[in-house]
Coordinates of N, CA and C and ligand atoms in Angstrom, one line a residue:
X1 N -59.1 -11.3 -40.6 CA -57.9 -11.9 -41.2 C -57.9 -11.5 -42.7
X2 N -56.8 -11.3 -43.1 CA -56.7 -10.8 -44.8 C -55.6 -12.0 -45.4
X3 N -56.4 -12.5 -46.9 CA -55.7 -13.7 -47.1 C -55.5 -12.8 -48.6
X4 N -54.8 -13.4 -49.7 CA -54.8 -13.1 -50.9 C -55.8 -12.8 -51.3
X5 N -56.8 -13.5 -51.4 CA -57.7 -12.8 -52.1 C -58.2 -11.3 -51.7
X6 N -58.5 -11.0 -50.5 CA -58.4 -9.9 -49.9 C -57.7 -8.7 -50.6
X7 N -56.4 -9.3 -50.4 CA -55.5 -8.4 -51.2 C -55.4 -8.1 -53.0
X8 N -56.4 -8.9 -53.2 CA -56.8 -8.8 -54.7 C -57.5 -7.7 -54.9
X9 N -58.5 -7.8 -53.7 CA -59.9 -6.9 -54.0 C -58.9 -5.7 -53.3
X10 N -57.8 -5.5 -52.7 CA -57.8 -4.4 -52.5 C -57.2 -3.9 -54.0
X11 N -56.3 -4.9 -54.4 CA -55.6 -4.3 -55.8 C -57.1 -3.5 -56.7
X12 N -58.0 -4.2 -56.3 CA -58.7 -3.6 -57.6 C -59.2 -2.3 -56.8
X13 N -59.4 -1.6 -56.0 CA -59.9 -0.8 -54.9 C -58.8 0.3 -55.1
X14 N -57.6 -0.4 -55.3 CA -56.1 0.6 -55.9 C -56.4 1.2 -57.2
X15 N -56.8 -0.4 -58.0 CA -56.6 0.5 -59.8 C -57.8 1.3 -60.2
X16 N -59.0 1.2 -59.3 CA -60.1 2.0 -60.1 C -60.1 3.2 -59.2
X17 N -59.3 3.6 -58.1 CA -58.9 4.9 -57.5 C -57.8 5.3 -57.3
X18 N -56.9 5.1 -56.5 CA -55.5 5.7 -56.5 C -54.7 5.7 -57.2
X19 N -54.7 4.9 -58.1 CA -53.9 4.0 -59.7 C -54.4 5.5 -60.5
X20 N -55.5 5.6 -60.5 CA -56.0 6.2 -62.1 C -56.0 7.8 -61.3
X21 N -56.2 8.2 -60.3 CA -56.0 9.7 -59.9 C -54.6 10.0 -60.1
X22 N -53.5 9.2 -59.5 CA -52.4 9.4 -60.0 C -51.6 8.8 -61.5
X23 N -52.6 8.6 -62.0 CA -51.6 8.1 -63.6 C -50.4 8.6 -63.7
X24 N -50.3 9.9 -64.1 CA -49.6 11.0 -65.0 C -47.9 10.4 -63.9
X25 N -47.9 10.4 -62.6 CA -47.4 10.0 -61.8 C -47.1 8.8 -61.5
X26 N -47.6 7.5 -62.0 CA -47.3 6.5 -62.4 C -46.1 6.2 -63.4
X27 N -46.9 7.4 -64.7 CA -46.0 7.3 -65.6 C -44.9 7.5 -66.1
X28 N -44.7 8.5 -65.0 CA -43.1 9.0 -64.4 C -42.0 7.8 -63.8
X29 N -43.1 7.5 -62.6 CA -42.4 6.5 -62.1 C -42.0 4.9 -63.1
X30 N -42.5 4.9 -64.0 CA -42.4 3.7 -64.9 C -40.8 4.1 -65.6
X31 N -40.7 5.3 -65.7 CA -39.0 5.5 -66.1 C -38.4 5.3 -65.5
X32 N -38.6 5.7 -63.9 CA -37.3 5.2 -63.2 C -37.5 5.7 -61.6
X33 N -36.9 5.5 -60.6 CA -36.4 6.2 -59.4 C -35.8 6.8 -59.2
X34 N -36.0 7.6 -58.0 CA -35.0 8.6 -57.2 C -35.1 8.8 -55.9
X35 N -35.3 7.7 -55.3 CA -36.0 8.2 -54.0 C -34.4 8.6 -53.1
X36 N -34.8 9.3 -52.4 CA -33.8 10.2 -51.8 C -33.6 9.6 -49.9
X37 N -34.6 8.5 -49.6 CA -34.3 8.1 -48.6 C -34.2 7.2 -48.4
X38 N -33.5 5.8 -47.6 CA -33.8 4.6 -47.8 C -34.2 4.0 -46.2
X39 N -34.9 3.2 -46.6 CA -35.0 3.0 -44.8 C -34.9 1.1 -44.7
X40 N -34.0 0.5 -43.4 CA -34.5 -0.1 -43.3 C -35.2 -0.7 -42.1
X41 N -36.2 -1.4 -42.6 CA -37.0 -1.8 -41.5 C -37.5 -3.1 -40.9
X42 N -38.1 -3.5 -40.0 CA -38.2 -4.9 -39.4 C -39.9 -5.5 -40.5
X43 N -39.2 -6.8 -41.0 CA -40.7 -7.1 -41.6 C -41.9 -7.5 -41.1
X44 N -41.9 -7.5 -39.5 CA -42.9 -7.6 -38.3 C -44.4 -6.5 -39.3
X45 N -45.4 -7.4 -39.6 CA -46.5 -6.5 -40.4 C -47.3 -5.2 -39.3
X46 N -46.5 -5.2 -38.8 CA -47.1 -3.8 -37.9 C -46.1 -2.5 -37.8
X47 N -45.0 -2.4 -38.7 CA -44.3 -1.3 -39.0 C -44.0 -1.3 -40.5
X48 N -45.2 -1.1 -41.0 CA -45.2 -0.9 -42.3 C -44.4 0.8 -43.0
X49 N -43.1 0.8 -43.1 CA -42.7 2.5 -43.3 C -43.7 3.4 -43.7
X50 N -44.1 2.9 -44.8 CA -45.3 3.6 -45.9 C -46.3 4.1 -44.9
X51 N -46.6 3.5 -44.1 CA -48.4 3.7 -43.6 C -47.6 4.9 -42.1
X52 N -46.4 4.4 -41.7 CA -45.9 5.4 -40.6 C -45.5 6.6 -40.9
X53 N -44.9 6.5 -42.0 CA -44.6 8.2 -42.9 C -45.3 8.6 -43.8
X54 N -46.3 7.6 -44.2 CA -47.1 8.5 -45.0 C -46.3 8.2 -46.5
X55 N -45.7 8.0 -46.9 CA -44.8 8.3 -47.9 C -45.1 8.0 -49.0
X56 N -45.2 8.2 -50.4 CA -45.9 8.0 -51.5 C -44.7 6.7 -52.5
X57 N -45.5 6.4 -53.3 CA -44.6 5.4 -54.2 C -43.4 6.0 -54.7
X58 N -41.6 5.5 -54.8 CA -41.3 6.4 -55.6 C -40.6 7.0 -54.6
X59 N -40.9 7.3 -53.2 CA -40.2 8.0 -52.4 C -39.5 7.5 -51.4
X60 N -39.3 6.4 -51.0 CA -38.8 5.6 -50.1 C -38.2 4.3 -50.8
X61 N -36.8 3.8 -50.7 CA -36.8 2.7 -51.1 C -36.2 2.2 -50.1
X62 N -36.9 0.8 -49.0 CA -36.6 0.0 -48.3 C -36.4 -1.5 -48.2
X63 N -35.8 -1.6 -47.3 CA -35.5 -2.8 -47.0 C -36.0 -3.6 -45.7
X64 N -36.5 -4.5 -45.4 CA -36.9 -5.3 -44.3 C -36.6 -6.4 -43.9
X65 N -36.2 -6.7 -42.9 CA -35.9 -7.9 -42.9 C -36.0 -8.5 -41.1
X66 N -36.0 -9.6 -40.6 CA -36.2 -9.7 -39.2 C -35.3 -9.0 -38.5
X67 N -35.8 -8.2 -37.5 CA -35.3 -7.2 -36.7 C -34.6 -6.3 -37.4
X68 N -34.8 -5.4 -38.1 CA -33.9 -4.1 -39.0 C -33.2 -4.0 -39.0
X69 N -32.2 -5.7 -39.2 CA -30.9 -5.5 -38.9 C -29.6 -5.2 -40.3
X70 N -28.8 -4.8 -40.2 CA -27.8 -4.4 -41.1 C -26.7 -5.1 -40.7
X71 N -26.3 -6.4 -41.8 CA -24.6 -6.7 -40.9 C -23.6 -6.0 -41.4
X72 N -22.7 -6.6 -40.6 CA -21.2 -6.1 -41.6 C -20.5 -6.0 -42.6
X73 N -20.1 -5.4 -43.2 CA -19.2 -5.8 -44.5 C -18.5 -6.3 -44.8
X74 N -18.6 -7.7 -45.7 CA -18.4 -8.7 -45.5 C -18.3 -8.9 -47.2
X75 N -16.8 -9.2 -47.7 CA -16.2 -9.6 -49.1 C -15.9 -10.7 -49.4
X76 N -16.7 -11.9 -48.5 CA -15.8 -13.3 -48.7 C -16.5 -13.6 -49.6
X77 N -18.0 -13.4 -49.9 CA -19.1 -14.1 -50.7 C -19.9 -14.2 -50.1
X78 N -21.2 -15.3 -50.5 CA -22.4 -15.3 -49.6 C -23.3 -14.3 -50.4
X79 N -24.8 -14.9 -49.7 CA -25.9 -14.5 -50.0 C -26.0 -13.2 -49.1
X80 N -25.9 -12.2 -49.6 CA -26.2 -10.6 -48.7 C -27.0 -9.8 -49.1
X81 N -28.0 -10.1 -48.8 CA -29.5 -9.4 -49.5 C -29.0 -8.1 -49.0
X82 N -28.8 -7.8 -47.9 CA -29.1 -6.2 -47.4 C -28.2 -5.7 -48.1
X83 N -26.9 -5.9 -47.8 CA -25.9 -5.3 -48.7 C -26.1 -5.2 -49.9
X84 N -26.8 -5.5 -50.9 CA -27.4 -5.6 -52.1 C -27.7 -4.7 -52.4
X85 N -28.6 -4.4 -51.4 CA -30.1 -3.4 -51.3 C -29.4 -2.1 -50.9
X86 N -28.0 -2.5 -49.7 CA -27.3 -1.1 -49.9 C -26.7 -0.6 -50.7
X87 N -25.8 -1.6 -51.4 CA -24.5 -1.2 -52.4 C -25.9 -0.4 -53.7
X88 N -26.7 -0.5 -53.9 CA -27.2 -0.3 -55.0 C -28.2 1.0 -54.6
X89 N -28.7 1.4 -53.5 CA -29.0 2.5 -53.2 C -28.0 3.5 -53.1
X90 N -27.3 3.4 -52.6 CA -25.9 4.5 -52.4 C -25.3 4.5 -53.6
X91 N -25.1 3.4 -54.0 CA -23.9 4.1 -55.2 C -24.5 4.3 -56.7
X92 N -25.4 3.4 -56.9 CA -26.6 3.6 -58.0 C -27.4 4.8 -57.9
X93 N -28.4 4.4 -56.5 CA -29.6 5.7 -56.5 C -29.0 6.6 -56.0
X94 N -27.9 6.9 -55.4 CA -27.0 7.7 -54.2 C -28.3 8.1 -53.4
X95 N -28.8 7.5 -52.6 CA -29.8 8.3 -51.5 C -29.4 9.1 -50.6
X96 N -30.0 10.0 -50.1 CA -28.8 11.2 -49.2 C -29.4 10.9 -47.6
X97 N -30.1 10.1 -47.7 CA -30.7 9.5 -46.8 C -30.5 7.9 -46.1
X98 N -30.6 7.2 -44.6 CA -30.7 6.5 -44.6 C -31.1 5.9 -42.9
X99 N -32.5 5.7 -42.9 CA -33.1 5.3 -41.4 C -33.1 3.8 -41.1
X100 N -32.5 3.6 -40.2 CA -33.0 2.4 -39.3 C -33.5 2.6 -38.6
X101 N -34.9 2.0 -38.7 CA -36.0 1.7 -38.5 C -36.4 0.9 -37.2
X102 N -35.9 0.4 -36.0 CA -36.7 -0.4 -34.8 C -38.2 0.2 -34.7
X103 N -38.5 -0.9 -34.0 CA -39.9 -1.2 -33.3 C -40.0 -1.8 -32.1
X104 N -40.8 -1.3 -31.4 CA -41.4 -1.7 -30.2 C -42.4 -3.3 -30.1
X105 N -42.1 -4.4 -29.5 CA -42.3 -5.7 -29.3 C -41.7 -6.5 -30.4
X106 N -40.5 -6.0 -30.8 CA -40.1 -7.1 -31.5 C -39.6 -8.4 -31.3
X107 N -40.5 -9.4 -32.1 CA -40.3 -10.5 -31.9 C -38.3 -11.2 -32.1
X108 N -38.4 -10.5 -33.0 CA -36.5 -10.7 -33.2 C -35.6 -10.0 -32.3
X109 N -36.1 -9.1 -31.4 CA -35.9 -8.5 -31.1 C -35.6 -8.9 -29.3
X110 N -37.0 -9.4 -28.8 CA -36.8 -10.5 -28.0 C -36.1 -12.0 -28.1
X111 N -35.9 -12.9 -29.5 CA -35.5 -14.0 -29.4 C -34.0 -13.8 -28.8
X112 N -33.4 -12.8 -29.3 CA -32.2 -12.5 -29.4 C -31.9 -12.0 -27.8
X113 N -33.2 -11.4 -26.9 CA -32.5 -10.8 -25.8 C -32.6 -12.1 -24.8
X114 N -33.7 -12.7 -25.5 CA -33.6 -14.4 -23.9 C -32.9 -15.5 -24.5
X115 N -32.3 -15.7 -25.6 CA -31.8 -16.9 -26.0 C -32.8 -18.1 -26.7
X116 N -34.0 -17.3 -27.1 CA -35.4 -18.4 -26.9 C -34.9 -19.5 -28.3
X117 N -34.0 -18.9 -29.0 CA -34.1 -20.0 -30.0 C -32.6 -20.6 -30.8
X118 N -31.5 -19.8 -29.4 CA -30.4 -20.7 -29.5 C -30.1 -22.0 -29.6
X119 N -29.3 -22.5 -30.5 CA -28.9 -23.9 -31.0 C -30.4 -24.5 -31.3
X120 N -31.2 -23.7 -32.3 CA -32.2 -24.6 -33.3 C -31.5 -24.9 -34.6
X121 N -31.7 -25.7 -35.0 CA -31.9 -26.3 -36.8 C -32.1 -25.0 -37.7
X122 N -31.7 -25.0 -38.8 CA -32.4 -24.2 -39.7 C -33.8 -25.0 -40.2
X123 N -34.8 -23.7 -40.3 CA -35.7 -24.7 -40.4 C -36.6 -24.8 -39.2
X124 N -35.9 -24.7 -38.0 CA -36.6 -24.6 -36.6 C -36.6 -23.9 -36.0
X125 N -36.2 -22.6 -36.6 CA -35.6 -21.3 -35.8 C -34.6 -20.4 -36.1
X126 N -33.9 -22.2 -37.0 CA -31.8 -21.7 -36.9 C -31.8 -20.4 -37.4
X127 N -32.5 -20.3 -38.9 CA -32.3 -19.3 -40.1 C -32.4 -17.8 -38.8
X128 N -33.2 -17.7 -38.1 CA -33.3 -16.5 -37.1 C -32.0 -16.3 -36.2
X129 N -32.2 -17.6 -35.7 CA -31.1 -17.4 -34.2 C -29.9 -17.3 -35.2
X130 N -29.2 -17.6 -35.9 CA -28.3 -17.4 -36.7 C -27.9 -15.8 -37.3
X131 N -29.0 -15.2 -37.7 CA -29.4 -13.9 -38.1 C -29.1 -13.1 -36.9
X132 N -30.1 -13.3 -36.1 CA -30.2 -12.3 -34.8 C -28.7 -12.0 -33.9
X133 N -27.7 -12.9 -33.8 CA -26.6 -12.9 -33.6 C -25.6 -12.1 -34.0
X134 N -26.1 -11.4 -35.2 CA -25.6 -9.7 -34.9 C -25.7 -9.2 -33.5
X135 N -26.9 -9.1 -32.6 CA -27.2 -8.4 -31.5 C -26.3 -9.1 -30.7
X136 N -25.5 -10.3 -30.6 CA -25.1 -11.2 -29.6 C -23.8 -9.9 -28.4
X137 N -23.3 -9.1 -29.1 CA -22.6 -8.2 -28.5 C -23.2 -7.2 -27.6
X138 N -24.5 -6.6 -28.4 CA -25.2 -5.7 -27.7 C -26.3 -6.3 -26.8
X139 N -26.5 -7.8 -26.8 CA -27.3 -8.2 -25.6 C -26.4 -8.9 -24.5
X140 N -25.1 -8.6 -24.0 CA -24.8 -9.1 -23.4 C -24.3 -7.6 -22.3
X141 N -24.2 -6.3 -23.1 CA -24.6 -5.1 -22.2 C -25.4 -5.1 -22.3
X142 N -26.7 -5.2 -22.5 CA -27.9 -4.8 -22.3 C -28.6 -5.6 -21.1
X143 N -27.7 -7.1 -21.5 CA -28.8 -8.3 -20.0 C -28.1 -7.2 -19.0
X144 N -26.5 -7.1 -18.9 CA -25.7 -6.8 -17.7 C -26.5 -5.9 -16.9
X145 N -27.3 -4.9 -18.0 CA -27.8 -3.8 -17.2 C -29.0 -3.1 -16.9
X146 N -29.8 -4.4 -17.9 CA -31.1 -3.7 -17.7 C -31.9 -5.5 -17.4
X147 N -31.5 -6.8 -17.7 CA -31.8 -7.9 -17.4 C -32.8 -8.2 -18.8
X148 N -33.6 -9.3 -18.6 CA -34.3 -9.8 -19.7 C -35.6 -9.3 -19.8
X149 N -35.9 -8.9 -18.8 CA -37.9 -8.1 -18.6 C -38.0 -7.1 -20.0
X150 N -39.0 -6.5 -19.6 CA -39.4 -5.1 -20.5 C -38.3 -4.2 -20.7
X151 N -37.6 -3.8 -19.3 CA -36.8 -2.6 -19.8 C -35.7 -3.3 -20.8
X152 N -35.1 -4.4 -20.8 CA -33.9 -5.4 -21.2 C -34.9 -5.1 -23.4
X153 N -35.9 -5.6 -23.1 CA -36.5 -5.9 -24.4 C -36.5 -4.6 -24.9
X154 N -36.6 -3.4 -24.4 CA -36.5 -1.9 -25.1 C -35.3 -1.3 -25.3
X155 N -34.4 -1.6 -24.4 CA -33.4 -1.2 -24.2 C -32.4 -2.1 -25.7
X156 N -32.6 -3.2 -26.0 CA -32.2 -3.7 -26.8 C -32.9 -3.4 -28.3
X157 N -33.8 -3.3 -28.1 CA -34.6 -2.5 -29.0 C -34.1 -1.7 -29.6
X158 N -33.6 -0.6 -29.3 CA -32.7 0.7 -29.3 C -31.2 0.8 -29.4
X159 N -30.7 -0.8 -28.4 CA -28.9 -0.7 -29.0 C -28.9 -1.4 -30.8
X160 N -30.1 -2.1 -31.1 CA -30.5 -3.0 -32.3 C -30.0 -1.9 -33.1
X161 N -30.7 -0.6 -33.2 CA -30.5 0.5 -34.3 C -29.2 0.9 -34.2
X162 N -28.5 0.9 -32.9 CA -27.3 1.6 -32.8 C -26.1 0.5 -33.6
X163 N -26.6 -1.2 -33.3 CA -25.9 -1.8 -33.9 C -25.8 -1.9 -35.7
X164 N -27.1 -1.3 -35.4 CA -26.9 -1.7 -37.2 C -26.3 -0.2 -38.1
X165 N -26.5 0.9 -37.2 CA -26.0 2.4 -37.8 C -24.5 2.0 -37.4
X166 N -24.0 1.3 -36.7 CA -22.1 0.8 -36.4 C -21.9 0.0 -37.6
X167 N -22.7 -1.2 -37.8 CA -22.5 -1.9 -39.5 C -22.3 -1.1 -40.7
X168 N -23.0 -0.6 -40.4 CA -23.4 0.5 -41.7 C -21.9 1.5 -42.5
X169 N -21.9 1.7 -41.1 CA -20.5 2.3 -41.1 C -19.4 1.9 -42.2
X170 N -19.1 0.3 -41.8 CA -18.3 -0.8 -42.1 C -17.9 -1.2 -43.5
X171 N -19.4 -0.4 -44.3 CA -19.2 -0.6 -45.7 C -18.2 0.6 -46.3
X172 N -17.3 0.2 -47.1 CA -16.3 1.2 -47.3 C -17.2 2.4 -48.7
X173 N -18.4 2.0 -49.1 CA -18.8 3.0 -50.1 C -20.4 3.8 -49.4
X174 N -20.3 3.6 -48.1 CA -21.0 4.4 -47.1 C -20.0 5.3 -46.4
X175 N -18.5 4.7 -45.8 CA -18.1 5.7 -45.3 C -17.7 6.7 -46.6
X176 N -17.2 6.7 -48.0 CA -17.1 7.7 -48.8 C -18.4 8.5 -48.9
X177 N -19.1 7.7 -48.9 CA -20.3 9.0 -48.6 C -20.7 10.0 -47.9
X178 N -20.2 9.2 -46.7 CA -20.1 9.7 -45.1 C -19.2 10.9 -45.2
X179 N -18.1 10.4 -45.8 CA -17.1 12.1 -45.7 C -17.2 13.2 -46.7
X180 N -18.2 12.9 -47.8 CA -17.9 13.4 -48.5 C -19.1 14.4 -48.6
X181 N -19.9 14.3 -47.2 CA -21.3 14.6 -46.9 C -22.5 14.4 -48.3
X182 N -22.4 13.1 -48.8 CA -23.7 13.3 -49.4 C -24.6 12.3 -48.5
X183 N -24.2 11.7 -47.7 CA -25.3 10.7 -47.0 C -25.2 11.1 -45.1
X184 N -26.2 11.1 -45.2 CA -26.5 11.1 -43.2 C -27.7 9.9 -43.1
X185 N -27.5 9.7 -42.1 CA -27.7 8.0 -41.2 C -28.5 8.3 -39.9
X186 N -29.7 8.1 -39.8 CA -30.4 8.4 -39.3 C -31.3 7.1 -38.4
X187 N -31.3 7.6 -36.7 CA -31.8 5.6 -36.0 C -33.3 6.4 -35.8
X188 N -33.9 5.4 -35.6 CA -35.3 5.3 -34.7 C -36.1 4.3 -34.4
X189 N -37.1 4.5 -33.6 CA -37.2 3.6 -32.7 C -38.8 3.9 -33.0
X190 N -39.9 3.0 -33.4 CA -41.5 3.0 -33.7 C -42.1 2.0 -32.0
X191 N -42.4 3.0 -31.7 CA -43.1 1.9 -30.2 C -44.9 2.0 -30.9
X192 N -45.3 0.3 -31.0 CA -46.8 -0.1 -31.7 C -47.5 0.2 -30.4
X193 N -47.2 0.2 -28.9 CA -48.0 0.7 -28.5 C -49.2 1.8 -28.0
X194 N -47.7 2.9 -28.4 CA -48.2 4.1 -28.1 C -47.6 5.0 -29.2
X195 N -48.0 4.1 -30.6 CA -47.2 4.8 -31.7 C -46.3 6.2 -31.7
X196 N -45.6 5.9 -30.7 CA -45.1 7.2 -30.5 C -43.6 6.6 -31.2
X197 N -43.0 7.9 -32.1 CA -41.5 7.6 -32.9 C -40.4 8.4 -32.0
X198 N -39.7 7.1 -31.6 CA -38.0 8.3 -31.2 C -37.2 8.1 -32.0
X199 N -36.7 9.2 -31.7 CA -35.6 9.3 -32.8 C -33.8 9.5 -32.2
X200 N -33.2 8.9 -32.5 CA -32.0 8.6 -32.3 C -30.9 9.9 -32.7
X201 N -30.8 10.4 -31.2 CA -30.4 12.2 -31.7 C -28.6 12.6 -32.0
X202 N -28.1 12.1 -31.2 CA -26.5 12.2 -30.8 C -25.6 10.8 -30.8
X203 N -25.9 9.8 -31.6 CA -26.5 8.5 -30.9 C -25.9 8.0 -29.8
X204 N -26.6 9.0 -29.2 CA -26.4 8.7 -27.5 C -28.1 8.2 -27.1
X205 N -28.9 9.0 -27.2 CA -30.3 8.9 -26.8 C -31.1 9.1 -27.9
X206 N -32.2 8.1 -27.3 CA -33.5 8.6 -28.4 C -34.7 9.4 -27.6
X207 N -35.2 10.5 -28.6 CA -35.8 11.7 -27.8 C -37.0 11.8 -29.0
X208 N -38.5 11.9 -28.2 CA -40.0 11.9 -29.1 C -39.5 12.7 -30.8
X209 N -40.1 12.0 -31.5 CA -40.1 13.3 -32.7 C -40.8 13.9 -32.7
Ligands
LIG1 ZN1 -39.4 -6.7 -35.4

């Protein structure tokens, strides 16, 4: 188990080697950003982007949140962290990039396909089942056709990214991007069992990378 302290001794394990090999690179990045991709991903601690692509500080700016979801665009008000996180990658960092990120056994991923935590409290669940309700569309083709078991749980898994690359859409300073080709939109799908990555080709299917 790793508790903060843990994570202290890793910080120091960082500054007296990877910190100080890359200084000069540090001190670049202390001016500013440019990362050119943005991903977002599910904050389940077993699809950490960094540790899956490898990717260095500086190169990826992401977003996580329960089940990698992206809502809609939405101008009434309200707390919209993702949108946040989009409006200011695109039109700030203009990233030319942008992955949604699924995973394999997600826990939001399942609440959402059996109903496990419809009509809770916030507090008891609600803040989720509330959230996950994005998917409410895409798990009612998905029970139709594939049911609640494993295939239903993967299968949803995979319409999750499709639903959130349809949101995505929705924002009116992603479609200018969209047409004006500086940004492409990219799904995929991390299965923890067999760490194997699909990738979301035509978005019709997802096919090994
Ligand atoms: Zn997840």
């Amino acid at each position: 188990m790793t508790h903060f302290s843990d994570l202290v001794d890793g910080y120091y394990r960082f500054r007296g080697g990877e910190w100080l090999e890359e200084r000069e690179r540090w001190s670049e990045l202390a001016e500013g950003q440019s990362p050119k991709v943005m991903i977002i991903a599910c904050s389940d601690s077993r699809v950490d982007p960094a540790t899956i692509f490898g990717s260095r500080p500086g190169e990826v700016f992401v977003v996580r949140n329960v089940a990698a979801l992206v809502p809609p665009f939405d101008a009434s008000g309200g707390l919209h962290g993702v949108s946040a996180a989009l409006e200011f990658a695109v039109t700030k960092l203009g990233v030319e990039e942008i992955l949604v990120l699924g995973h394999g056994a997600c826990g939001g991923v399942h609440a959402a396909l059996t109903g496990s935590l419809s009509g809770s409290k916030p507090g008891e669940g609600g803040f989720v089942a509330e959230w996950i309700g994005l998917l409410d569309e895409a798990r009612e083709r998905v029970v139709a056709e594939h049911g609640t078991g494993e295939d239903g749980q993967a299968a949803l898994e995979q319409e999750g990214v499709r639903v959130s690359i349809a949101n995505l859409k929705t924002f009116p300073f992603v479609q200018s991007a969209l047409r004006d080709g500086k940004l492409t939109i990219h799904g995929a799908v991390f299965a923890i069992r067999d760490g194997k990555l699909r990738v979301l080709e035509d978005s019709d299917s997802f096919v090994p990378a």
